[in-house]
Backbone as numpy.savetxt, mean C-alpha at the origin, in Angstrom:
# Nx Ny Nz CAx CAy CAz Cx Cy Cz
-10.90 7.28 -23.89 -11.78 6.15 -24.07 -13.17 6.55 -23.58
-14.17 6.26 -24.38 -15.53 6.65 -24.02 -16.11 5.69 -22.99
-17.14 6.16 -22.34 -17.82 5.34 -21.33 -18.39 4.08 -21.97
-18.90 4.20 -23.17 -19.48 3.06 -23.88 -18.40 2.01 -24.19
-17.22 2.45 -24.58 -16.12 1.52 -24.85 -15.68 0.79 -23.57
-15.63 1.53 -22.47 -15.27 0.93 -21.19 -16.33 -0.08 -20.77
-17.59 0.26 -20.95 -18.67 -0.68 -20.63 -18.55 -1.96 -21.45
-18.19 -1.82 -22.71 -18.02 -2.99 -23.57 -16.88 -3.87 -23.07
-15.76 -3.24 -22.71 -14.63 -3.99 -22.16 -15.03 -4.66 -20.85
-15.79 -3.96 -20.04 -16.25 -4.50 -18.76 -17.06 -5.76 -18.98
-18.03 -5.68 -19.87 -18.89 -6.84 -20.13 -18.10 -8.02 -20.70
-17.12 -7.74 -21.51 -16.34 -8.78 -22.16 -15.31 -9.42 -21.23
-14.65 -8.63 -20.40 -13.47 -9.12 -19.67 -13.60 -9.18 -18.15
-14.70 -8.68 -17.59 -14.81 -8.61 -16.13 -14.61 -9.96 -15.46
-15.31 -10.97 -15.92 -15.25 -12.29 -15.25 -13.82 -12.83 -15.21
-13.13 -12.74 -16.32 -11.76 -13.26 -16.37 -10.84 -12.44 -15.46
-11.03 -11.12 -15.46 -10.21 -10.25 -14.61 -10.48 -10.54 -13.13
-11.74 -10.71 -12.78 -12.11 -10.99 -11.40 -11.52 -12.32 -10.94
-11.60 -13.34 -11.77 -11.06 -14.66 -11.39 -9.54 -14.61 -11.21
-8.86 -13.83 -12.04 -7.42 -13.67 -11.88 -7.12 -13.00 -10.53
-7.82 -11.92 -10.25 -7.61 -11.21 -8.98 -7.91 -12.13 -7.79
-8.99 -12.87 -7.88 -9.37 -13.77 -6.80 -8.32 -14.86 -6.58
-7.74 -15.35 -7.67 -6.72 -16.39 -7.54 -5.43 -15.85 -6.91
-5.20 -14.55 -7.01 -4.00 -13.96 -6.41 -4.24 -13.44 -5.00
-5.44 -12.92 -4.73 -5.70 -12.28 -3.45 -6.50 -13.14 -2.46
-7.24 -14.10 -2.97 -8.08 -14.96 -2.13 -9.07 -14.15 -1.29
-9.54 -13.05 -1.84 -10.50 -12.20 -1.13 -11.45 -11.60 -2.17
-12.72 -11.94 -2.04 -13.70 -11.50 -3.04 -13.82 -9.98 -3.11
-13.94 -9.33 -1.97 -14.12 -7.88 -1.96 -12.90 -7.16 -2.54
-11.71 -7.57 -2.13 -10.49 -6.95 -2.66 -10.36 -7.20 -4.15
-10.74 -8.39 -4.59 -10.65 -8.72 -6.01 -11.58 -7.83 -6.82
-12.78 -7.62 -6.31 -13.72 -6.72 -7.00 -13.18 -5.30 -7.02
-12.58 -4.88 -5.91 -12.01 -3.53 -5.84 -10.90 -3.34 -6.86
-10.03 -4.34 -6.98 -8.92 -4.25 -7.92 -9.44 -4.11 -9.34
-10.40 -4.94 -9.71 -10.94 -4.88 -11.07 -11.64 -3.53 -11.29
-12.35 -3.07 -10.28 -13.02 -1.77 -10.39 -12.02 -0.64 -10.58
-10.90 -0.72 -9.88 -9.86 0.30 -10.03 -9.30 0.34 -11.45
-9.17 -0.82 -12.06 -8.67 -0.86 -13.44 -9.65 -0.13 -14.36
-10.92 -0.42 -14.20 -11.92 0.23 -15.06 -12.05 1.71 -14.72
-11.90 2.07 -13.47 -11.94 3.48 -13.08 -10.80 4.25 -13.74
-9.63 3.63 -13.81 -8.49 4.30 -14.46 -8.75 4.49 -15.95
-9.47 3.57 -16.55 -9.84 3.73 -17.96 -10.82 4.89 -18.13
-11.78 4.98 -17.23 -12.76 6.08 -17.30 -12.11 7.44 -17.05
-11.13 7.48 -16.16 -10.42 8.74 -15.88 -9.50 9.13 -17.02
-9.19 8.17 -17.87 -8.27 8.45 -18.96 -6.82 8.30 -18.58
-6.55 7.74 -17.40 -5.16 7.56 -16.96 -4.53 6.31 -17.55
-5.32 5.53 -18.27 -4.80 4.36 -18.99 -5.47 4.31 -20.36
-4.71 3.90 -21.32 -5.23 3.82 -22.69 -5.07 2.39 -23.18
-6.15 1.85 -23.73 -6.15 0.47 -24.21 -6.34 0.46 -25.71
-5.49 -0.29 -26.37 -5.68 -0.49 -27.81 -6.58 -1.71 -27.99
-7.41 -1.66 -29.00 -8.37 -2.74 -29.24 -7.67 -4.08 -29.48
-6.50 -4.05 -30.10 -5.83 -5.31 -30.44 -5.17 -6.00 -29.25
-4.98 -5.30 -28.14 -4.37 -5.95 -26.97 -5.13 -5.67 -25.68
-6.42 -5.44 -25.78 -7.23 -5.07 -24.61 -7.18 -6.15 -23.52
-7.37 -7.40 -23.90 -7.40 -8.47 -22.91 -6.07 -8.57 -22.18
-4.98 -8.56 -22.90 -3.65 -8.66 -22.28 -3.39 -7.47 -21.36
-3.75 -6.29 -21.82 -3.56 -5.09 -21.01 -4.37 -5.16 -19.72
-5.63 -5.52 -19.83 -6.50 -5.57 -18.66 -6.04 -6.62 -17.65
-5.64 -7.78 -18.13 -5.16 -8.83 -17.22 -3.84 -8.43 -16.57
-2.96 -7.81 -17.34 -1.70 -7.34 -16.77 -1.95 -6.26 -15.72
-2.91 -5.38 -15.99 -3.26 -4.33 -15.02 -3.78 -4.93 -13.73
-4.63 -5.93 -13.84 -5.16 -6.60 -12.64 -4.02 -7.26 -11.88
-3.16 -7.95 -12.59 -2.03 -8.64 -11.94 -1.16 -7.64 -11.19
-0.82 -6.52 -11.82 0.03 -5.52 -11.17 -0.65 -4.91 -9.95
-1.93 -4.63 -10.06 -2.64 -4.06 -8.91 -2.72 -5.07 -7.77
-2.91 -6.33 -8.10 -2.94 -7.37 -7.05 -1.59 -7.46 -6.36
-0.51 -7.42 -7.13 0.82 -7.47 -6.54 1.05 -6.26 -5.64
0.56 -5.09 -6.05 0.67 -3.90 -5.21 -0.11 -4.07 -3.90
-1.31 -4.64 -3.99 -2.12 -4.88 -2.80 -1.38 -5.83 -1.86
-0.83 -6.90 -2.40 -0.11 -7.88 -1.57 1.12 -7.26 -0.93
1.85 -6.47 -1.71 3.04 -5.82 -1.18 2.65 -4.82 -0.09
1.59 -4.09 -0.32 1.12 -3.12 0.67 0.74 -3.83 1.97
0.05 -4.94 1.86 -0.35 -5.71 3.05 0.87 -6.17 3.83
1.86 -6.65 3.12 3.06 -7.16 3.78 3.77 -6.04 4.54
3.96 -4.92 3.90 4.63 -3.78 4.54 3.79 -3.28 5.71
2.50 -3.19 5.47 1.58 -2.71 6.49 1.62 -3.60 7.73
1.61 -4.89 7.54 1.64 -5.82 8.66 2.94 -5.72 9.43
4.05 -5.59 8.70 5.34 -5.47 9.38 5.42 -4.23 10.24
5.06 -3.09 9.66 5.16 -1.85 10.41 4.09 -1.74 11.48
2.92 -2.23 11.23 1.87 -2.17 12.24 2.29 -2.97 13.47
2.92 -4.11 13.22 3.37 -4.94 14.34 4.42 -4.22 15.16
5.28 -3.47 14.51 6.38 -2.80 15.22 6.03 -1.42 15.74
5.01 -0.80 15.19 4.78 0.60 15.51 3.54 0.87 16.36
2.92 -0.14 16.85 1.73 0.07 17.67 2.10 0.92 18.88
1.36 1.97 19.07 1.66 2.87 20.18 0.88 2.53 21.44
-0.03 1.63 21.33 -0.87 1.24 22.45 -0.03 0.50 23.48
-0.05 0.92 24.71 0.77 0.29 25.75 0.35 -1.15 25.99
-0.92 -1.47 25.75 -1.35 -2.85 25.92 -0.65 -3.77 24.94
-0.43 -3.27 23.75 0.26 -4.06 22.75 1.70 -4.32 23.18
2.32 -3.29 23.74 3.69 -3.47 24.20 3.76 -4.53 25.30
2.79 -4.54 26.17 2.79 -5.49 27.28 2.48 -6.90 26.82
1.77 -7.02 25.70 1.36 -8.35 25.25 2.42 -9.03 24.38
3.53 -8.39 24.15 4.60 -9.01 23.34 5.11 -10.26 24.04
5.49 -11.24 23.22 5.88 -12.54 23.77 7.16 -12.47 24.60
8.11 -11.68 24.16 9.38 -11.67 24.88 9.80 -10.25 25.23
10.65 -10.15 26.19 11.18 -8.84 26.59 11.99 -8.23 25.45
12.66 -9.08 24.69 13.47 -8.58 23.57 12.59 -7.90 22.51
11.46 -8.52 22.19 10.55 -7.91 21.21 10.00 -6.59 21.73
9.70 -6.54 23.01 9.20 -5.31 23.61 10.26 -4.21 23.54
11.49 -4.56 23.80 12.58 -3.58 23.72 12.76 -3.09 22.29
12.66 -3.99 21.31 12.77 -3.59 19.91 11.65 -2.63 19.53
10.45 -2.93 19.99 9.31 -2.06 19.71 9.52 -0.68 20.29
9.94 -0.63 21.55 10.18 0.65 22.20 11.29 1.43 21.51
12.36 0.72 21.12 13.46 1.39 20.42 13.00 1.94 19.08
12.19 1.17 18.36 11.67 1.61 17.07 10.83 2.88 17.25
9.99 2.90 18.24 9.15 4.08 18.48 9.99 5.29 18.87
10.97 5.09 19.71 11.87 6.20 20.09 12.62 6.71 18.87
13.13 5.78 18.09 13.88 6.18 16.90 13.01 7.00 15.96
11.80 6.56 15.72 10.90 7.31 14.84 10.63 8.71 15.37
10.33 8.80 16.65 10.03 10.10 17.26 11.22 11.06 17.18
12.41 10.53 17.39 13.60 11.37 17.48 14.31 11.61 16.16
14.09 10.76 15.17 14.92 10.83 13.97 14.21 11.31 12.72
12.94 11.04 12.62 12.25 11.45 11.40 11.80 12.89 11.50
11.93 13.64 10.41 11.39 15.00 10.41 9.88 14.96 10.65
9.31 16.02 11.18 7.88 16.01 11.50 6.97 15.61 10.33
7.24 16.11 9.14 6.40 15.77 8.00 6.53 14.29 7.65
7.73 13.77 7.69 7.94 12.34 7.40 7.23 11.47 8.43
7.30 11.87 9.68 6.64 11.12 10.74 5.12 11.14 10.55
4.56 12.29 10.20 3.12 12.38 9.95 2.72 11.47 8.80
3.47 11.56 7.72 3.16 10.75 6.54 3.27 9.27 6.87
4.33 8.91 7.57 4.55 7.51 7.94 3.39 6.98 8.78
2.98 7.75 9.77 1.88 7.32 10.65 0.56 7.20 9.90
0.27 8.18 9.06 -0.99 8.13 8.31 -1.01 6.93 7.37
0.12 6.68 6.73 0.18 5.61 5.73 0.14 4.23 6.37
0.97 4.00 7.38 1.10 2.66 7.92 0.27 2.38 9.17
0.00 3.36 9.98 -0.79 3.11 11.17 -2.28 3.35 10.94
-2.59 4.36 10.16 -4.00 4.64 9.89 -4.45 4.03 8.56
-3.53 3.34 7.90 -3.80 2.57 6.69 -4.43 3.40 5.57
-3.98 4.64 5.44 -4.47 5.47 4.35 -3.67 5.17 3.09
-4.28 5.41 1.95 -3.54 5.29 0.70 -2.65 6.52 0.56
-1.69 6.43 -0.34 -0.81 7.58 -0.56 -1.60 8.80 -1.03
-2.61 8.56 -1.85 -3.46 9.65 -2.33 -4.21 10.30 -1.17
-4.74 9.49 -0.27 -5.46 10.03 0.89 -4.53 10.84 1.79
-3.34 10.33 2.01 -2.35 11.06 2.82 -2.04 12.41 2.17
-1.85 12.39 0.86 -1.54 13.63 0.12 -2.67 14.64 0.29
-3.89 14.18 0.20 -5.04 15.09 0.34 -5.15 15.64 1.75
-4.95 14.78 2.76 -5.04 15.22 4.15 -3.98 16.28 4.46
-2.78 16.07 3.97 -1.67 16.98 4.27 -1.50 18.09 3.24
-2.32 18.05 2.20 -2.27 19.06 1.15 -0.89 19.13 0.48
-0.38 17.94 0.14 0.88 17.82 -0.59 0.64 16.91 -1.79
1.61 16.82 -2.66 1.45 15.94 -3.83 1.68 14.49 -3.43
1.16 13.60 -4.25 1.35 12.17 -4.00 2.84 11.82 -4.10
3.56 12.48 -5.00 4.99 12.23 -5.14 5.73 12.62 -3.86
5.30 13.69 -3.20 5.91 14.09 -1.93 5.72 12.99 -0.89
4.52 12.42 -0.85 4.24 11.33 0.08 5.17 10.15 -0.21
5.27 9.76 -1.49 6.15 8.64 -1.86 7.61 8.93 -1.47
8.06 10.13 -1.72 9.44 10.49 -1.41 9.71 10.40 0.09
8.82 10.95 0.90 8.99 10.89 2.36 8.97 9.45 2.86
8.05 8.65 2.33 7.96 7.25 2.76 9.23 6.49 2.39
9.70 6.69 1.19 10.91 5.98 0.74 12.10 6.36 1.62
12.26 7.65 1.87 13.37 8.11 2.70 13.24 7.59 4.14
12.03 7.59 4.66 11.81 7.11 6.03 12.12 5.64 6.16
11.61 4.85 5.24 11.84 3.40 5.30 13.32 3.09 5.16
14.00 3.76 4.25 15.44 3.54 4.08 16.20 3.95 5.34
15.83 5.05 5.94 16.49 5.50 7.16 16.29 4.50 8.30
15.07 4.01 8.43 14.76 3.03 9.47 15.52 1.74 9.22
15.49 1.27 7.99 16.17 0.02 7.64 17.67 0.15 7.91
18.26 1.25 7.50 19.70 1.44 7.69 20.05 1.47 9.18
19.26 2.18 9.96 19.53 2.26 11.39 19.43 0.90 12.06
18.34 0.19 11.80 18.14 -1.07 12.48 19.05 -2.17 11.95
19.41 -2.13 10.70 20.37 -3.11 10.20 21.77 -2.86 10.79
22.13 -1.60 10.94 23.45 -1.31 11.51 23.50 -1.64 13.00
22.35 -1.70 13.65 22.29 -2.05 15.06 21.85 -3.50 15.28
21.83 -4.28 14.18 21.48 -5.70 14.24 20.15 -5.97 14.90
19.16 -5.19 14.54 17.82 -5.39 15.06 16.93 -5.81 13.90
16.22 -6.89 14.07 15.33 -7.37 13.01 14.05 -6.58 13.00
13.71 -6.06 11.80 12.40 -5.38 11.68 11.54 -6.13 10.71
């Protein structure tokens, strides 16, 4: 797709795409970012739009990216809450039980995850890097990052579910 074609799509569909993103994310900056990412993917050639379904494709792309952002936020918040390494955070927990769960989670991660998985997990969830950024920092493929994260999360979930600990 040429730059001129993308510009034409941008002028025609930006407002509708932005309003859809805003209605899902309730954040102006994130909504603009999501719409920009859709157009960036068109410019990179990683997405192809047919003229007869451009509007539907663009709106569906925005919707999917918004859902990914929301899912990422949810996972990020869950793990950030449980994985904070700062001792002040541990002390500020409401109950002794939550503090014990946090400490157990940190011990489990340190002792059970392979070094590469632990690095990837920390970069992704604690330092809030994207999978692409993690891949670049560690000089691995994005698929490697996804594979390590999936295996780590499943391992953590299995361990804590078998020990009746809520994560």
